[in-house]
Amino acid sequence: METLKQHLFDLSACTRALQLWFQGAHHLTKGTGFIGDHNLLYSEIYEAADDEFDGYVERNLGLTNDEAVACPKVLMPRVMEYMVDMPCIADHTALGIAAGGLAIIQHHIEHITQCYEAVKASGEMTLGLDDMLMANANAYERLAYLLQQRVKAEMDR
């Protein structure tokens, strides 16, 4: 269960970092698209990420029985490792925030895919985890589309 535990732990940390980033985007977006970005797009993303994070932690705890995977003191240093690679939102335009968010979502889809492949190859994949990872990848592909359209609309002006 070590491959499963480590990959779900990393995915939990990556998801929490994503959630924090998009909650910041929700607070710091500005300009003519403010209402849509603030109330709809970024809120949807950070709320979905919060649920996803909860699911990963609970699944990891349930499958491995290792309580450290749910301990904030253990998890937060890993979250910060992911945050360091994310762009700073402060003093960016709405387009800059959306473009940064798109890159983060695309990276997250890659991370889900890598987790899926590694756990599957290790023989530790359960049917429920398979379903969870696929559903989350599907949801993030939709969010990537929304962000692509948001960035595209700004770039086309």
XYZ file of C-alpha atoms in Angstrom:
157
model
C 0.000 0.000 0.000
C 2.997 2.348 -0.009
C 2.548 3.467 -3.629
C -1.135 4.153 -3.071
C -0.493 5.977 0.215
C 2.247 8.211 -1.193
C 0.462 9.078 -4.419
C -2.822 9.875 -2.665
C -0.925 11.920 -0.085
C 0.783 13.923 -2.837
C -2.497 14.341 -4.684
C -4.138 15.530 -1.450
C -1.407 18.129 -0.986
C -1.556 19.248 -4.617
C -5.342 19.560 -4.383
C -5.173 21.619 -1.172
C -2.650 23.954 -2.829
C -4.953 24.295 -5.833
C -7.895 25.018 -3.529
C -5.966 27.749 -1.719
C -4.766 29.312 -4.972
C -8.256 29.487 -6.468
C -9.730 30.858 -3.258
C -7.116 33.604 -3.532
C -8.095 34.114 -7.190
C -11.703 34.452 -6.021
C -10.647 37.244 -3.657
C -8.259 39.047 -6.004
C -9.973 38.936 -9.389
C -10.930 42.318 -10.795
C -12.128 44.144 -13.872
C -15.131 43.770 -16.132
C -15.341 40.000 -15.610
C -15.241 40.339 -11.815
C -18.735 39.080 -11.021
C -18.469 36.012 -13.241
C -14.926 35.177 -12.173
C -15.576 35.859 -8.477
C -19.043 34.353 -8.025
C -19.044 31.578 -10.581
C -15.737 30.402 -11.967
C -13.249 30.601 -9.108
C -15.812 29.765 -6.434
C -16.792 26.623 -8.320
C -13.164 25.564 -8.635
C -12.105 26.113 -5.037
C -15.267 24.533 -3.644
C -14.820 21.471 -5.886
C -11.169 21.235 -4.868
C -12.141 21.340 -1.197
C -14.484 18.378 -1.717
C -11.850 16.566 -3.777
C -9.231 17.122 -1.069
C -11.566 15.706 1.558
C -12.211 12.668 -0.628
C -8.519 11.942 -1.174
C -7.656 12.224 2.507
C -10.557 10.038 3.597
C -9.857 7.447 0.898
C -6.177 7.322 1.835
C -6.997 6.990 5.526
C -9.596 4.318 4.833
C -7.372 2.237 2.553
C -4.102 2.546 4.478
C -5.231 3.179 8.071
C -2.307 5.629 8.393
C -3.557 8.644 10.333
C -0.536 10.735 9.335
C -2.088 11.241 5.870
C -4.818 13.342 7.538
C -2.583 15.308 9.917
C -2.254 18.985 8.876
C 1.199 19.209 10.439
C 2.369 16.397 8.144
C 0.411 17.539 5.105
C 1.028 21.304 5.052
C 4.774 21.189 4.310
C 3.939 19.164 1.185
C 1.170 21.634 0.291
C 3.712 24.466 0.504
C 6.049 22.608 -1.865
C 3.285 22.775 -4.468
C 2.416 26.399 -3.643
C 5.984 27.521 -4.327
C 5.583 26.547 -7.989
C 2.278 28.391 -8.418
C 2.211 31.988 -9.636
C 1.567 34.774 -7.159
C -1.912 36.193 -7.720
C -1.336 39.604 -6.161
C -1.191 42.546 -8.556
C -2.099 40.498 -11.641
C -4.728 41.354 -14.206
C -7.856 39.243 -14.529
C -6.300 37.692 -17.634
C -3.092 36.906 -15.759
C -5.032 35.227 -12.973
C -7.106 33.160 -15.410
C -4.026 32.130 -17.410
C -2.220 31.110 -14.211
C -5.294 29.177 -13.120
C -5.454 27.352 -16.444
C -1.836 26.223 -16.082
C -2.550 24.998 -12.541
C -5.618 23.033 -13.666
C -3.680 21.462 -16.547
C -0.915 20.439 -14.135
C -3.512 18.998 -11.774
C -4.984 16.836 -14.522
C -1.475 15.528 -15.220
C -1.013 14.834 -11.508
C -4.278 12.868 -11.319
C -3.205 10.893 -14.402
C 0.211 10.096 -12.917
C -1.378 8.974 -9.660
C -3.840 6.784 -11.537
C -1.120 5.148 -13.632
C 1.256 4.552 -10.716
C -1.365 3.079 -8.390
C -2.789 0.929 -11.203
C 0.705 -0.354 -12.100
C 1.386 -1.191 -8.445
C -1.717 -3.392 -8.291
C -3.140 -1.306 -5.431
C -6.014 0.260 -7.378
C -9.479 -0.355 -5.987
C -12.644 0.005 -8.036
C -13.762 2.953 -5.941
C -10.440 4.768 -6.251
C -10.431 4.113 -10.002
C -13.878 5.702 -10.238
C -12.886 8.632 -8.017
C -9.757 9.492 -9.993
C -11.544 9.227 -13.328
C -14.434 11.392 -12.129
C -12.049 14.021 -10.787
C -10.053 14.086 -14.039
C -13.309 14.486 -15.945
C -14.378 17.402 -13.748
C -11.034 19.169 -14.164
C -11.092 18.756 -17.947
C -14.378 20.683 -17.872
C -12.843 23.369 -15.672
C -9.856 23.603 -18.029
C -12.308 24.248 -20.860
C -13.978 27.044 -18.898
C -10.625 28.671 -18.144
C -9.490 28.260 -21.760
C -12.594 30.104 -22.882
C -12.050 32.803 -20.234
C -8.465 33.360 -21.361
C -9.395 33.145 -25.031
C -12.128 35.761 -24.667
C -9.639 38.223 -23.146
C -6.936 37.477 -25.705
C -9.314 37.917 -28.653
C -10.116 41.554 -27.777
